[in-house]
Amino acid sequence: MVVFRADALEKLQGDFTRRHIISFDQFDPQSLEILFAMTQQMRGIAQTAQPSQLLAGQLVTLLFYEPSSRTMASFDGAVKQLGGNTIVITNPQQFSSAAKGETFSDSIRTFEAYCDAIVLRHPETGSAKTASSVAEHVPIINAGDGIGEHPTQALLDLFTILEHTGKLSGLKGLVVGDILNGRTIHSLLRGLALYEGNTVYLLAPQELRLSRKDFALFENRNVRLVEINSTDEIPGGCDFWYWTRVQKERFLNAADYERLNNRFVATQEILNRHGSDKTILMHPLPRVGEIEDALDKDPRAVYLRSQIRNGMYVRMALLTLVLGKAF
Ligand code: NCD
């Protein structure tokens, strides 16, 4: 039996082997350097016709209590590109024993009996951490826990920024949308705070600003956050714009969602006015109207291009490092 190290949620410090990946707080520049170097190699592997055998014999459970397109497909693709296999469980609350009243802990203990790692998406903040405290044999990878975090999305987002700008420090960025509920943002800001001299401008409706608790947390970290109130205040010369949707599923009241949705829509005119030639326009996707379709043709729009493709490469690298195969 494999017994997990008690420091499972502490900094990775370059050693990913059989570690849970729950929060971006576990990452450090050294670990990201290792992961991103391997991500480059994974791109090469994915582009060849033959699957690699790095994950041969490994079975990864994709346990998704919430809808997903990119995260699910890119993890599934990542495992298979490396010669491994997946058990895909979608909607367990409806189709698994959870529907009969099985506890979350028992479900985790059950699925871990069949596989080598569990990739978990769940509507409750903190669920991935709970799963990691219950699992006895396998690493848990957080694929989004409620409004908490989405660390593997931030990995692909940072890799995309690095690929396009050549750096992860001294960046000027803009984050727009549902900053309160957007878990991808919560992980991305943690990542940007690991490097020197990053400034992020935050644009959200008043009700969807970063929580004051998180704002205070980031004030003590190495990232400068500046809240702005309208697209007119977007500073020139940003390295990246990170646009996001309003997270409809987190609203108790449909009218509140309708009132706050699409307050800020990215248009060609706004990008031309406030962006530079080098500003990249990112979005974790799905988008639901907050970036006009006409922008897709702009070469600066990377969301349906490199950004999604990087999702599979970065997850291939992460799984290889976590499942501990020699490269
Ligand atoms: C994000 C998520 O699930 O948090 N989607 C994704 O994984 N790319 C963003 C979102 O749903 O808005």
Short mmCIF file of C-alpha atoms and ligand atoms in Angstrom, two decimals:
data_model
loop_
_atom_site.label_atom_id
_atom_site.label_comp_id
_atom_site.label_asym_id
_atom_site.label_seq_id
_atom_site.Cartn_x
_atom_site.Cartn_y
_atom_site.Cartn_z
CA MET A 1 0.00 0.00 0.00
CA VAL A 2 1.21 3.50 -0.79
CA VAL A 3 0.99 5.83 2.17
CA PHE A 4 0.83 9.50 1.29
CA ARG A 5 3.25 11.95 2.71
CA ALA A 6 1.72 14.07 5.45
CA ASP A 7 2.95 17.20 3.66
CA ALA A 8 0.82 16.37 0.62
CA LEU A 9 -0.50 19.94 0.31
CA GLU A 10 2.74 21.75 0.97
CA LYS A 11 4.88 23.24 -1.80
CA LEU A 12 5.87 20.74 -4.46
CA GLN A 13 9.45 22.05 -4.58
CA GLY A 14 10.09 20.21 -7.80
CA ASP A 15 8.85 16.83 -6.63
CA PHE A 16 5.46 15.92 -8.06
CA THR A 17 5.64 12.18 -7.53
CA ARG A 18 2.29 10.89 -6.26
CA ARG A 19 1.37 14.27 -4.82
CA HIS A 20 -2.18 15.62 -4.69
CA ILE A 21 -2.70 18.74 -6.82
CA ILE A 22 -5.33 20.73 -4.96
CA SER A 23 -4.36 24.41 -4.90
CA PHE A 24 -2.05 26.66 -6.85
CA ASP A 25 -0.54 27.51 -3.48
CA GLN A 26 1.41 24.25 -3.82
CA PHE A 27 3.35 25.58 -6.80
CA ASP A 28 6.65 27.46 -6.80
CA PRO A 29 8.74 28.81 -9.68
CA GLN A 30 11.06 25.80 -9.67
CA SER A 31 8.16 23.35 -10.05
CA LEU A 32 6.63 25.42 -12.83
CA GLU A 33 9.92 25.51 -14.68
CA ILE A 34 10.11 21.71 -14.60
CA LEU A 35 6.48 21.33 -15.63
CA PHE A 36 6.65 23.85 -18.47
CA ALA A 37 9.85 22.35 -19.89
CA MET A 38 8.10 19.00 -19.99
CA THR A 39 5.00 20.60 -21.52
CA GLN A 40 7.10 21.62 -24.53
CA GLN A 41 8.14 17.99 -24.98
CA MET A 42 4.53 16.84 -24.64
CA ARG A 43 3.52 19.04 -27.51
CA GLY A 44 5.98 17.08 -29.66
CA ILE A 45 4.60 13.74 -28.43
CA ALA A 46 1.00 14.80 -29.12
CA GLN A 47 1.88 15.76 -32.66
CA THR A 48 3.27 12.34 -33.57
CA ALA A 49 0.96 9.55 -34.70
CA GLN A 50 2.10 6.95 -32.15
CA PRO A 51 0.99 7.28 -28.53
CA SER A 52 3.86 7.39 -26.08
CA GLN A 53 3.96 4.70 -23.39
CA LEU A 54 4.74 7.02 -20.47
CA LEU A 55 1.42 6.19 -18.82
CA ALA A 56 1.13 2.61 -20.11
CA GLY A 57 -0.73 0.49 -17.59
CA GLN A 58 -2.02 3.54 -15.73
CA LEU A 59 -5.72 4.07 -15.21
CA VAL A 60 -6.99 7.55 -14.36
CA THR A 61 -10.55 8.16 -13.13
CA LEU A 62 -12.20 11.35 -14.36
CA LEU A 63 -14.86 12.00 -11.72
CA PHE A 64 -16.92 14.99 -12.82
CA TYR A 65 -19.85 16.16 -10.70
CA GLU A 66 -20.16 19.31 -12.84
CA PRO A 67 -20.31 19.83 -16.62
CA SER A 68 -17.06 20.14 -18.54
CA SER A 69 -15.88 20.20 -22.14
CA ARG A 70 -12.22 21.20 -22.25
CA THR A 71 -11.02 20.01 -18.85
CA MET A 72 -12.60 16.58 -19.26
CA ALA A 73 -11.58 16.09 -22.89
CA SER A 74 -8.04 17.36 -22.41
CA PHE A 75 -7.41 15.13 -19.38
CA ASP A 76 -8.89 12.17 -21.26
CA GLY A 77 -6.79 13.00 -24.31
CA ALA A 78 -3.70 13.54 -22.18
CA VAL A 79 -3.91 10.09 -20.58
CA LYS A 80 -4.54 8.38 -23.91
CA GLN A 81 -1.79 10.27 -25.74
CA LEU A 82 0.57 8.74 -23.20
CA GLY A 83 -0.71 5.18 -23.58
CA GLY A 84 -2.84 5.13 -20.42
CA ASN A 85 -6.55 4.62 -20.00
CA THR A 86 -9.44 6.37 -18.26
CA ILE A 87 -12.57 5.55 -16.29
CA VAL A 88 -14.97 8.38 -17.04
CA ILE A 89 -17.70 9.08 -14.47
CA THR A 90 -19.90 12.04 -15.37
CA ASN A 91 -22.86 13.16 -13.29
CA PRO A 92 -22.15 10.73 -10.43
CA GLN A 93 -24.82 12.45 -8.34
CA GLN A 94 -27.33 11.08 -10.84
CA PHE A 95 -25.77 7.90 -12.18
CA SER A 96 -23.56 6.51 -9.41
CA SER A 97 -24.34 5.19 -5.94
CA ALA A 98 -24.36 8.83 -4.80
CA ALA A 99 -27.95 8.79 -6.10
CA LYS A 100 -28.64 6.07 -3.51
CA GLY A 101 -27.19 8.22 -0.74
CA GLU A 102 -23.55 7.09 -0.74
CA THR A 103 -21.29 9.64 0.95
CA PHE A 104 -18.66 11.54 -1.01
CA SER A 105 -15.94 9.90 1.09
CA ASP A 106 -17.16 6.40 0.29
CA SER A 107 -17.30 7.29 -3.40
CA ILE A 108 -13.69 8.47 -3.34
CA ARG A 109 -12.58 5.32 -1.49
CA THR A 110 -14.42 3.22 -4.04
CA PHE A 111 -13.11 4.84 -7.19
CA GLU A 112 -9.55 4.91 -5.88
CA ALA A 113 -9.70 1.12 -5.60
CA TYR A 114 -9.82 0.86 -9.39
CA CYS A 115 -7.26 3.38 -10.59
CA ASP A 116 -3.95 5.18 -10.18
CA ALA A 117 -5.21 8.78 -9.90
CA ILE A 118 -8.53 10.63 -9.61
CA VAL A 119 -9.22 13.89 -11.45
CA LEU A 120 -12.11 15.50 -9.59
CA ARG A 121 -14.51 18.30 -10.48
CA HIS A 122 -17.12 19.09 -7.83
CA PRO A 123 -19.48 22.00 -7.05
CA GLU A 124 -18.37 22.39 -3.43
CA THR A 125 -15.41 24.59 -2.57
CA GLY A 126 -12.91 22.49 -0.61
CA SER A 127 -14.14 19.16 -2.00
CA ALA A 128 -10.81 18.32 -3.63
CA LYS A 129 -9.03 18.88 -0.33
CA THR A 130 -11.59 16.67 1.41
CA ALA A 131 -11.05 13.99 -1.22
CA SER A 132 -7.29 14.19 -0.71
CA SER A 133 -7.71 13.65 3.02
CA VAL A 134 -9.86 10.59 2.40
CA ALA A 135 -7.91 8.92 -0.42
CA GLU A 136 -5.42 6.35 0.83
CA HIS A 137 -3.82 5.14 -2.36
CA VAL A 138 -4.09 7.61 -5.21
CA PRO A 139 -3.35 11.28 -5.90
CA ILE A 140 -6.32 13.62 -6.32
CA ILE A 141 -6.10 16.29 -9.00
CA ASN A 142 -8.46 19.23 -8.57
CA ALA A 143 -10.25 19.97 -11.84
CA GLY A 144 -12.36 22.72 -10.25
CA ASP A 145 -13.93 22.85 -6.77
CA GLY A 146 -16.92 25.19 -6.65
CA ILE A 147 -15.80 28.80 -6.53
CA GLY A 148 -12.48 27.73 -5.02
CA GLU A 149 -9.71 26.92 -7.47
CA HIS A 150 -8.91 25.34 -10.80
CA PRO A 151 -5.14 24.84 -10.63
CA THR A 152 -4.66 22.95 -13.89
CA GLN A 153 -6.44 25.72 -15.82
CA ALA A 154 -4.01 28.21 -14.29
CA LEU A 155 -1.14 25.99 -15.42
CA LEU A 156 -2.25 26.22 -19.02
CA ASP A 157 -2.99 29.92 -18.66
CA LEU A 158 0.48 30.67 -17.31
CA PHE A 159 2.09 28.47 -19.94
CA THR A 160 0.17 30.39 -22.62
CA ILE A 161 1.30 33.73 -21.19
CA LEU A 162 4.89 32.50 -21.07
CA GLU A 163 4.70 31.19 -24.63
CA HIS A 164 3.42 34.48 -26.01
CA THR A 165 5.27 37.02 -23.88
CA GLY A 166 8.44 35.09 -23.01
CA LYS A 167 8.12 35.90 -19.30
CA LEU A 168 6.15 35.37 -16.10
CA SER A 169 7.45 38.38 -14.19
CA GLY A 170 7.10 42.10 -14.84
CA LEU A 171 3.75 41.49 -16.51
CA LYS A 172 0.87 43.90 -16.81
CA GLY A 173 -2.45 42.04 -17.11
CA LEU A 174 -6.18 42.61 -17.08
CA VAL A 175 -8.79 40.22 -15.63
CA VAL A 176 -12.45 40.85 -16.45
CA GLY A 177 -15.75 39.27 -15.44
CA ASP A 178 -16.88 37.24 -12.45
CA ILE A 179 -13.85 37.64 -10.23
CA LEU A 180 -15.81 36.66 -7.11
CA ASN A 181 -16.87 33.24 -8.39
CA GLY A 182 -14.28 32.53 -11.07
CA ARG A 183 -12.13 29.70 -9.77
CA THR A 184 -9.77 29.90 -12.73
CA ILE A 185 -8.99 33.50 -11.71
CA HIS A 186 -8.34 32.50 -8.10
CA SER A 187 -5.69 30.03 -9.24
CA LEU A 188 -4.22 32.33 -11.89
CA LEU A 189 -3.68 35.16 -9.39
CA ARG A 190 -1.91 32.74 -7.05
CA GLY A 191 0.35 31.79 -9.94
CA LEU A 192 1.14 35.37 -10.92
CA ALA A 193 1.95 36.15 -7.28
CA LEU A 194 4.86 33.69 -7.43
CA TYR A 195 6.90 36.05 -9.62
CA GLU A 196 8.30 39.56 -9.26
CA GLY A 197 6.69 42.73 -10.51
CA ASN A 198 3.32 41.54 -11.81
CA THR A 199 0.39 43.98 -11.84
CA VAL A 200 -3.15 42.84 -12.56
CA TYR A 201 -6.04 45.21 -13.24
CA LEU A 202 -9.37 43.78 -12.12
CA LEU A 203 -12.62 44.77 -13.85
CA ALA A 204 -15.88 43.35 -12.49
CA PRO A 205 -19.35 44.54 -11.58
CA GLN A 206 -19.29 45.75 -7.97
CA GLU A 207 -21.16 42.63 -6.77
CA LEU A 208 -18.68 40.32 -8.49
CA ARG A 209 -15.43 41.85 -7.29
CA LEU A 210 -12.78 39.64 -5.70
CA SER A 211 -13.93 38.85 -2.14
CA ARG A 212 -12.46 41.26 0.39
CA LYS A 213 -10.90 38.25 2.15
CA ASP A 214 -9.07 37.24 -1.04
CA PHE A 215 -8.15 40.84 -1.77
CA ALA A 216 -6.48 41.07 1.63
CA LEU A 217 -4.75 37.74 1.04
CA PHE A 218 -3.25 38.97 -2.21
CA GLU A 219 -2.23 42.28 -0.64
CA ASN A 220 0.25 40.24 1.38
CA ARG A 221 1.56 38.51 -1.72
CA ASN A 222 3.81 39.48 -4.50
CA VAL A 223 1.22 40.77 -6.98
CA ARG A 224 -0.22 44.28 -7.32
CA LEU A 225 -4.00 44.25 -7.81
CA VAL A 226 -5.71 47.40 -9.10
CA GLU A 227 -9.51 47.50 -9.28
CA ILE A 228 -11.05 49.50 -12.14
CA ASN A 229 -14.69 50.18 -12.90
CA SER A 230 -15.11 50.51 -16.64
CA THR A 231 -13.52 49.51 -19.93
CA ASP A 232 -12.48 53.16 -20.33
CA GLU A 233 -10.04 52.64 -17.46
CA ILE A 234 -8.22 49.69 -19.06
CA PRO A 235 -4.55 50.73 -19.12
CA GLY A 236 -2.66 50.60 -22.40
CA GLY A 237 0.12 48.13 -23.03
CA CYS A 238 -1.18 45.08 -21.14
CA ASP A 239 0.62 41.83 -21.91
CA PHE A 240 -2.58 39.83 -21.52
CA TRP A 241 -6.30 40.26 -21.11
CA TYR A 242 -8.11 37.43 -19.33
CA TRP A 243 -11.82 37.73 -20.01
CA THR A 244 -14.30 35.43 -18.16
CA ARG A 245 -18.01 34.67 -18.08
CA VAL A 246 -20.37 35.41 -15.22
CA GLN A 247 -20.75 32.06 -13.42
CA LYS A 248 -24.49 31.50 -13.81
CA GLU A 249 -24.53 28.26 -11.80
CA ARG A 250 -23.34 30.09 -8.66
CA PHE A 251 -26.37 32.42 -8.57
CA LEU A 252 -29.37 31.65 -6.37
CA ASN A 253 -31.49 34.15 -8.23
CA ALA A 254 -31.82 34.17 -12.03
CA ALA A 255 -32.69 37.88 -12.07
CA ASP A 256 -29.38 38.76 -10.38
CA TYR A 257 -27.52 36.80 -13.03
CA GLU A 258 -29.36 38.54 -15.85
CA ARG A 259 -28.67 41.92 -14.29
CA LEU A 260 -24.93 41.31 -13.98
CA ASN A 261 -24.29 39.21 -17.07
CA ASN A 262 -22.32 40.74 -19.92
CA ARG A 263 -21.73 44.10 -18.28
CA PHE A 264 -18.34 44.06 -19.96
CA VAL A 265 -18.11 42.73 -23.50
CA ALA A 266 -14.79 42.56 -25.34
CA THR A 267 -15.11 44.08 -28.79
CA GLN A 268 -12.70 44.80 -31.62
CA GLU A 269 -13.05 48.48 -30.86
CA ILE A 270 -12.07 48.07 -27.20
CA LEU A 271 -9.12 45.83 -28.06
CA ASN A 272 -7.88 48.23 -30.71
CA ARG A 273 -8.27 51.21 -28.42
CA HIS A 274 -6.68 49.79 -25.24
CA GLY A 275 -4.60 46.83 -26.40
CA SER A 276 -1.24 46.87 -28.13
CA ASP A 277 -0.02 44.70 -31.02
CA LYS A 278 1.35 42.29 -28.46
CA THR A 279 -1.62 42.10 -26.05
CA ILE A 280 -3.04 38.57 -26.07
CA LEU A 281 -6.75 38.03 -25.42
CA MET A 282 -7.39 34.95 -23.29
CA HIS A 283 -10.54 33.27 -21.95
CA PRO A 284 -10.80 29.99 -19.99
CA LEU A 285 -14.00 29.21 -21.94
CA PRO A 286 -16.88 28.63 -22.28
CA ARG A 287 -17.80 32.13 -23.39
CA VAL A 288 -21.42 33.12 -23.43
CA GLY A 289 -21.41 36.46 -25.20
CA GLU A 290 -18.72 38.36 -23.28
CA ILE A 291 -16.30 38.30 -26.24
CA GLU A 292 -17.87 39.21 -29.55
CA ASP A 293 -17.41 36.52 -32.21
CA ALA A 294 -15.82 38.99 -34.62
CA LEU A 295 -12.74 39.09 -32.36
CA ASP A 296 -11.98 35.41 -33.04
CA LYS A 297 -10.22 36.36 -36.26
CA ASP A 298 -7.90 38.81 -34.56
CA PRO A 299 -4.46 37.15 -34.24
CA ARG A 300 -4.25 38.38 -30.65
CA ALA A 301 -7.25 36.19 -29.69
CA VAL A 302 -5.64 32.98 -28.39
CA TYR A 303 -8.60 31.42 -26.52
CA LEU A 304 -9.74 29.09 -29.31
CA ARG A 305 -6.18 28.54 -30.50
CA SER A 306 -3.03 27.99 -28.44
CA GLN A 307 -4.75 28.41 -25.08
CA ILE A 308 -7.01 25.36 -25.44
CA ARG A 309 -4.35 23.24 -27.10
CA ASN A 310 -1.94 23.98 -24.27
CA GLY A 311 -4.51 22.49 -21.89
CA MET A 312 -3.80 18.97 -23.09
CA TYR A 313 -0.01 19.41 -23.25
CA VAL A 314 0.22 20.81 -19.73
CA ARG A 315 -2.00 18.01 -18.36
CA MET A 316 0.14 15.40 -20.13
CA ALA A 317 3.17 16.84 -18.35
CA LEU A 318 1.43 17.03 -14.98
CA LEU A 319 0.16 13.45 -15.14
CA THR A 320 3.59 12.17 -16.15
CA LEU A 321 5.22 13.96 -13.24
CA VAL A 322 2.56 12.96 -10.69
CA LEU A 323 2.35 9.35 -11.74
CA GLY A 324 6.07 9.18 -11.42
CA LYS A 325 7.20 7.50 -14.60
CA ALA A 326 10.77 8.12 -15.61
CA PHE A 327 10.85 10.34 -18.67
C1 NCD B 1 -13.84 27.06 -16.28
C2 NCD B 1 -14.37 26.38 -15.03
O1 NCD B 1 -14.93 25.29 -15.10
O2 NCD B 1 -14.15 26.96 -13.98
N1 NCD B 1 -13.96 26.22 -17.39
C3 NCD B 1 -12.84 25.54 -17.75
O3 NCD B 1 -12.47 24.58 -17.11
N2 NCD B 1 -12.11 26.03 -18.75
C4 NCD B 1 -14.38 28.40 -16.54
C5 NCD B 1 -15.87 28.54 -16.62
O4 NCD B 1 -16.62 27.57 -16.56
O5 NCD B 1 -16.30 29.68 -16.76
#
